[in-house]
Short mmCIF file of C-alpha atoms in Angstrom, two decimals:
data_model
loop_
_atom_site.label_atom_id
_atom_site.label_comp_id
_atom_site.label_asym_id
_atom_site.label_seq_id
_atom_site.Cartn_x
_atom_site.Cartn_y
_atom_site.Cartn_z
CA MET A 1438 385.31 96.99 -19.07
CA LYS A 1439 383.14 93.29 -19.71
CA GLY A 1440 384.87 90.54 -21.07
CA ASN A 1441 388.71 90.25 -22.03
CA PRO A 1442 389.40 94.44 -23.20
CA HIS A 1443 391.07 95.36 -26.49
CA ALA A 1444 392.69 98.44 -26.81
CA THR A 1445 392.89 99.68 -30.23
CA VAL A 1446 395.93 102.30 -30.69
CA ARG A 1447 395.95 104.72 -33.07
CA LEU A 1448 399.12 106.30 -34.56
CA HIS A 1449 399.62 108.17 -37.69
CA ARG A 1450 403.08 108.59 -39.54
CA GLN A 1451 404.48 112.27 -39.15
CA ASP A 1452 406.56 113.65 -42.17
CA ARG A 1453 409.21 115.89 -40.12
CA SER A 1454 411.38 114.31 -37.76
CA ARG A 1455 410.12 116.26 -34.62
CA HIS A 1456 406.78 115.02 -35.36
CA ARG A 1457 408.12 111.30 -35.34
CA SER A 1458 409.50 111.66 -32.24
CA LEU A 1459 405.99 112.74 -30.80
CA ARG A 1460 404.81 109.27 -32.48
CA ARG A 1461 407.38 107.53 -30.17
CA ALA A 1462 406.48 109.89 -27.10
CA ARG A 1463 402.92 108.55 -27.74
CA ARG A 1464 403.67 105.25 -27.97
CA ARG A 1465 405.24 105.05 -24.90
CA ALA A 1466 402.37 107.00 -23.46
CA VAL A 1467 399.98 105.16 -24.54
CA CYS A 1468 400.67 101.22 -25.45
CA PRO A 1469 401.89 100.11 -22.35
CA VAL A 1470 399.08 101.06 -19.99
CA ARG A 1471 397.01 97.71 -20.29
CA ALA A 1472 400.32 95.57 -21.09
CA GLY A 1473 400.20 92.27 -19.72
CA ARG A 1474 396.38 92.82 -18.72
CA ALA A 1475 395.01 93.24 -21.92
CA ASN A 1476 394.74 92.19 -25.81
CA THR A 1477 396.24 95.00 -27.46
CA VAL A 1478 395.98 95.94 -30.96
CA ALA A 1479 398.62 98.52 -32.24
CA ALA A 1480 397.72 100.18 -35.15
CA ALA A 1481 399.85 102.62 -36.98
CA ARG A 1482 400.13 103.82 -40.74
CA SER A 1483 403.84 102.07 -40.46
CA GLY A 1484 405.74 100.15 -37.76
CA SER A 1485 402.83 98.33 -36.30
CA ASP A 1486 404.25 95.24 -36.08
CA GLU A 1487 407.49 96.45 -34.70
CA LEU A 1488 405.28 98.38 -32.34
CA ALA A 1489 402.85 95.38 -31.00
CA ALA A 1490 405.84 93.35 -30.70
CA LYS A 1491 407.14 95.72 -27.95
CA LEU A 1492 404.23 95.03 -25.68
CA ASP A 1493 403.78 92.69 -22.90
CA GLY A 1494 400.77 90.11 -23.20
CA PRO A 1495 398.61 89.35 -26.54
CA SER A 1496 398.95 92.15 -29.10
CA LEU A 1497 398.45 92.52 -32.71
CA GLY A 1498 399.74 95.13 -35.38
CA VAL A 1499 397.56 96.39 -37.89
CA ARG A 1500 398.51 98.64 -40.55
CA LEU A 1501 396.14 102.16 -40.68
CA ASP A 1502 395.82 105.05 -42.17
CA VAL A 1503 393.30 106.74 -40.20
CA THR A 1504 391.46 108.79 -42.96
CA SER A 1505 390.73 105.57 -45.08
CA GLU A 1506 387.41 103.94 -44.51
CA THR A 1507 388.81 100.84 -45.77
CA ASP A 1508 391.72 100.38 -43.71
CA TRP A 1509 389.37 101.07 -40.36
CA ALA A 1510 386.87 98.40 -41.24
CA ASP A 1511 389.85 96.09 -41.82
CA ALA A 1512 391.65 97.12 -38.62
CA ILE A 1513 388.25 96.46 -36.81
CA ALA A 1514 387.92 92.77 -38.35
CA ARG A 1515 391.35 92.02 -38.01
CA THR A 1516 390.84 92.40 -34.18
CA GLU A 1517 387.71 90.45 -33.74
CA ALA A 1518 389.02 87.73 -35.59
CA ARG A 1519 391.72 87.61 -33.14
CA PHE A 1520 390.59 88.86 -29.62
CA GLY A 1521 386.51 89.30 -30.22
CA PRO A 1522 384.89 92.49 -29.75
CA LEU A 1523 386.31 95.56 -28.94
CA ASP A 1524 386.08 97.03 -25.80
CA ILE A 1525 388.41 100.26 -25.98
CA LEU A 1526 389.51 102.68 -28.87
CA ILE A 1527 391.87 105.22 -28.26
CA ASN A 1528 391.97 107.99 -30.83
CA ASN A 1529 395.92 109.16 -30.94
CA ALA A 1530 396.63 110.28 -34.59
CA ALA A 1531 397.79 113.57 -34.57
CA TYR A 1532 399.19 115.75 -37.48
CA LEU A 1533 400.72 119.23 -37.35
CA SER A 1534 401.62 121.70 -40.13
CA VAL A 1535 402.76 125.38 -38.73
CA GLY A 1536 401.05 128.23 -40.57
CA THR A 1537 398.76 131.20 -39.72
CA THR A 1538 395.16 131.67 -41.24
CA GLU A 1539 396.39 134.00 -43.99
CA SER A 1540 399.28 131.79 -44.79
CA ILE A 1541 398.68 128.19 -44.45
CA PRO A 1542 398.12 126.33 -48.00
CA LEU A 1543 394.65 124.94 -48.26
CA ASP A 1544 395.67 121.37 -49.45
CA GLU A 1545 398.00 121.65 -45.52
CA PHE A 1546 394.67 122.72 -43.69
CA ARG A 1547 392.48 119.92 -45.55
CA ARG A 1548 395.28 117.32 -44.71
CA VAL A 1549 395.52 118.35 -40.75
CA LEU A 1550 391.56 118.28 -40.82
CA ASP A 1551 391.52 114.24 -42.03
CA THR A 1552 394.13 113.07 -40.01
CA ASN A 1553 392.84 114.44 -36.31
CA LEU A 1554 389.37 115.38 -37.20
CA THR A 1555 387.96 112.83 -39.94
CA GLY A 1556 390.21 110.04 -38.87
CA ALA A 1557 388.64 109.97 -35.29
CA LEU A 1558 385.31 110.47 -36.60
CA LEU A 1559 386.00 107.29 -38.84
CA GLY A 1560 387.43 105.54 -36.04
CA ILE A 1561 384.65 106.03 -33.47
CA ARG A 1562 382.34 104.84 -36.64
CA ALA A 1563 384.39 101.85 -37.18
CA ALA A 1564 384.68 100.74 -33.75
CA ALA A 1565 381.02 101.57 -32.57
CA PRO A 1566 379.35 98.12 -34.04
CA SER A 1567 381.95 95.87 -32.35
CA MET A 1568 381.70 97.73 -29.08
CA ARG A 1569 377.71 97.13 -29.03
CA LYS A 1570 378.67 92.96 -29.70
CA ALA A 1571 380.81 93.36 -26.69
CA GLY A 1572 377.75 94.93 -24.37
CA GLY A 1573 379.76 98.81 -24.41
CA GLY A 1574 383.03 100.35 -24.51
CA ALA A 1575 385.20 103.58 -24.02
CA VAL A 1576 386.51 105.91 -26.49
CA VAL A 1577 389.81 108.47 -25.33
CA ASN A 1578 390.29 111.26 -27.58
CA VAL A 1579 393.70 112.28 -27.26
CA ASN A 1580 393.09 116.33 -27.90
CA SER A 1581 395.37 119.28 -26.81
CA ILE A 1582 395.79 122.35 -25.12
CA ALA A 1583 395.78 123.67 -28.66
CA GLY A 1584 391.78 122.75 -28.42
CA LEU A 1585 391.39 124.66 -25.21
CA ALA A 1586 393.10 127.75 -25.75
CA PRO A 1587 394.77 129.95 -29.01
CA ALA A 1588 397.32 128.86 -30.83
CA PRO A 1589 398.52 131.52 -33.04
CA GLY A 1590 400.70 129.70 -35.95
CA LEU A 1591 399.21 126.56 -35.66
CA VAL A 1592 395.65 127.77 -37.09
CA ALA A 1593 394.74 124.04 -38.49
CA TYR A 1594 395.91 121.94 -35.62
CA SER A 1595 394.02 124.47 -33.25
CA SER A 1596 391.00 124.20 -35.47
CA SER A 1597 391.05 120.35 -35.70
CA LYS A 1598 391.21 119.97 -32.08
CA TRP A 1599 388.46 122.41 -31.34
CA ALA A 1600 386.57 120.68 -33.92
CA LEU A 1601 387.47 117.45 -31.86
CA ARG A 1602 386.27 118.46 -28.85
CA GLY A 1603 382.30 118.80 -30.78
CA LEU A 1604 383.09 115.64 -32.22
CA MET A 1605 383.53 113.88 -28.45
CA ARG A 1606 380.47 115.44 -27.39
CA ALA A 1607 378.22 114.55 -29.87
CA ALA A 1608 379.35 111.05 -29.75
CA ALA A 1609 379.07 110.72 -26.23
CA LYS A 1610 375.38 111.60 -26.51
CA GLU A 1611 374.82 109.60 -29.81
CA LEU A 1612 376.37 106.29 -27.93
CA ALA A 1613 375.35 106.85 -24.47
CA ARG A 1614 372.63 104.34 -24.71
CA ASP A 1615 374.73 101.51 -26.01
CA ASN A 1616 376.83 101.78 -22.86
CA ILE A 1617 379.76 103.51 -25.15
CA ARG A 1618 381.86 106.29 -23.14
CA VAL A 1619 383.40 109.01 -25.21
CA ASN A 1620 385.99 111.12 -23.40
CA ALA A 1621 388.89 113.35 -24.00
CA VAL A 1622 392.55 114.16 -22.51
CA HIS A 1623 394.05 117.48 -23.16
CA PRO A 1624 398.01 116.98 -22.27
CA GLY A 1625 400.06 119.53 -22.04
CA ILE A 1626 403.56 120.24 -23.04
CA ILE A 1627 405.51 116.51 -22.83
CA GLU A 1628 409.07 116.02 -22.42
CA THR A 1629 410.44 114.62 -25.74
CA PRO A 1630 412.35 115.72 -28.33
CA LEU A 1631 409.06 117.63 -30.22
CA ALA A 1632 409.50 120.20 -27.07
CA TYR A 1633 412.66 121.94 -28.12
CA GLY A 1634 413.92 123.80 -30.95
CA PRO A 1635 416.97 122.96 -32.98
CA ASP A 1636 419.35 125.18 -30.74
CA GLY A 1637 417.91 122.98 -27.89
CA ASN A 1638 416.00 125.77 -26.07
CA PRO A 1639 412.59 125.13 -25.01
CA LEU A 1640 410.07 125.98 -27.50
CA VAL A 1641 407.50 126.39 -24.59
CA PRO A 1642 408.59 128.27 -21.24
CA VAL A 1643 407.24 126.30 -18.40
CA ASP A 1644 409.28 127.94 -15.71
CA ASP A 1645 406.15 129.95 -14.87
CA LEU A 1646 403.58 127.49 -14.95
CA ALA A 1647 401.61 126.22 -11.52
CA VAL A 1648 403.40 123.04 -12.31
CA PRO A 1649 406.76 124.42 -13.75
CA ARG A 1650 407.96 121.43 -15.84
CA ASN A 1651 406.98 119.31 -18.80
CA ALA A 1652 405.01 115.98 -18.48
CA THR A 1653 406.47 112.61 -18.59
CA PRO A 1654 404.67 110.62 -21.39
CA GLU A 1655 403.89 108.22 -18.61
CA GLU A 1656 402.15 111.04 -16.67
CA ILE A 1657 399.99 111.41 -19.75
CA ALA A 1658 399.35 107.64 -20.06
CA ASP A 1659 398.10 107.52 -16.81
CA PHE A 1660 395.14 109.91 -17.28
CA ILE A 1661 394.68 107.96 -20.61
CA LEU A 1662 394.25 104.48 -18.88
CA PHE A 1663 391.78 106.06 -16.26
CA ALA A 1664 389.49 107.21 -19.08
CA ALA A 1665 389.64 104.24 -20.40
CA SER A 1666 388.91 102.42 -17.60
CA ASP A 1667 385.89 101.38 -15.34
CA GLN A 1668 387.00 103.88 -12.67
CA ALA A 1669 385.78 106.55 -15.15
CA ARG A 1670 382.88 104.55 -15.74
CA PHE A 1671 380.43 107.68 -14.86
CA ALA A 1672 382.27 110.00 -17.15
CA THR A 1673 381.18 110.27 -20.52
CA GLY A 1674 381.25 113.68 -22.75
CA ALA A 1675 384.23 114.89 -19.92
CA GLU A 1676 387.75 116.50 -20.68
CA ILE A 1677 390.58 115.92 -18.80
CA VAL A 1678 393.39 118.31 -18.79
CA ALA A 1679 396.67 117.22 -18.00
CA ASP A 1680 398.40 120.39 -18.66
CA GLY A 1681 400.55 120.99 -15.27
CA GLY A 1682 398.23 124.50 -15.38
CA PHE A 1683 399.14 126.02 -18.80
CA THR A 1684 395.53 127.21 -19.15
CA LEU A 1685 395.58 128.80 -16.36
CA GLY A 1686 398.33 131.00 -17.17
CA PRO A 1687 401.80 132.13 -15.52
CA VAL A 1688 401.59 131.92 -11.77
CA ALA A 1689 403.29 134.53 -10.05
#
């Protein structure tokens, strides 16, 4: 990227303990990828200062509720005041609620969409003017295999991730002449406590997949880093599927 690249890392506080595990895993996956080589802004609903303190190199912690336009404006303003214009935005916030088409409460459905979809929209909207000042930039939406394949019992989460694909494609075309790329990474099952039930058994068996194991957080970080870097400068509106062959189905 031009100048001194900055990365805004978005995380959203989860209400259940296993969702907190996902947040911790994504912290490890996203934040260190440019540590020591860039100015990094760690934006989170809680714990942003603690998160920023763990990074190498110049960093800044910013409190951010991704559903708040005011919080987004403040986060970008503080970023520019400290480091100058923004180069990289990683939309990584996620909220998951279990429920079927018939059973999920409407307020929960809306909460999932507000975090996973509206939050990404507000992030791109807030970051784009700053990226124009920098001469361009890169947005990476962290999506999911639930945005590529049916996810029964996760109707709100899956709906939000499918819609996030449409947002990514529209934004990529709208921002192309501003030299702003917008891409997505679709992780598969990641080796975190979230991948296991209370009994310790895997929630999603992977033994029959093409790559018969869970991904490490660091492996997903590599894909995100690539999508955000100049190595992917010819890609926009693209989707990187890092799922170990999950969407291929079982291998005989």
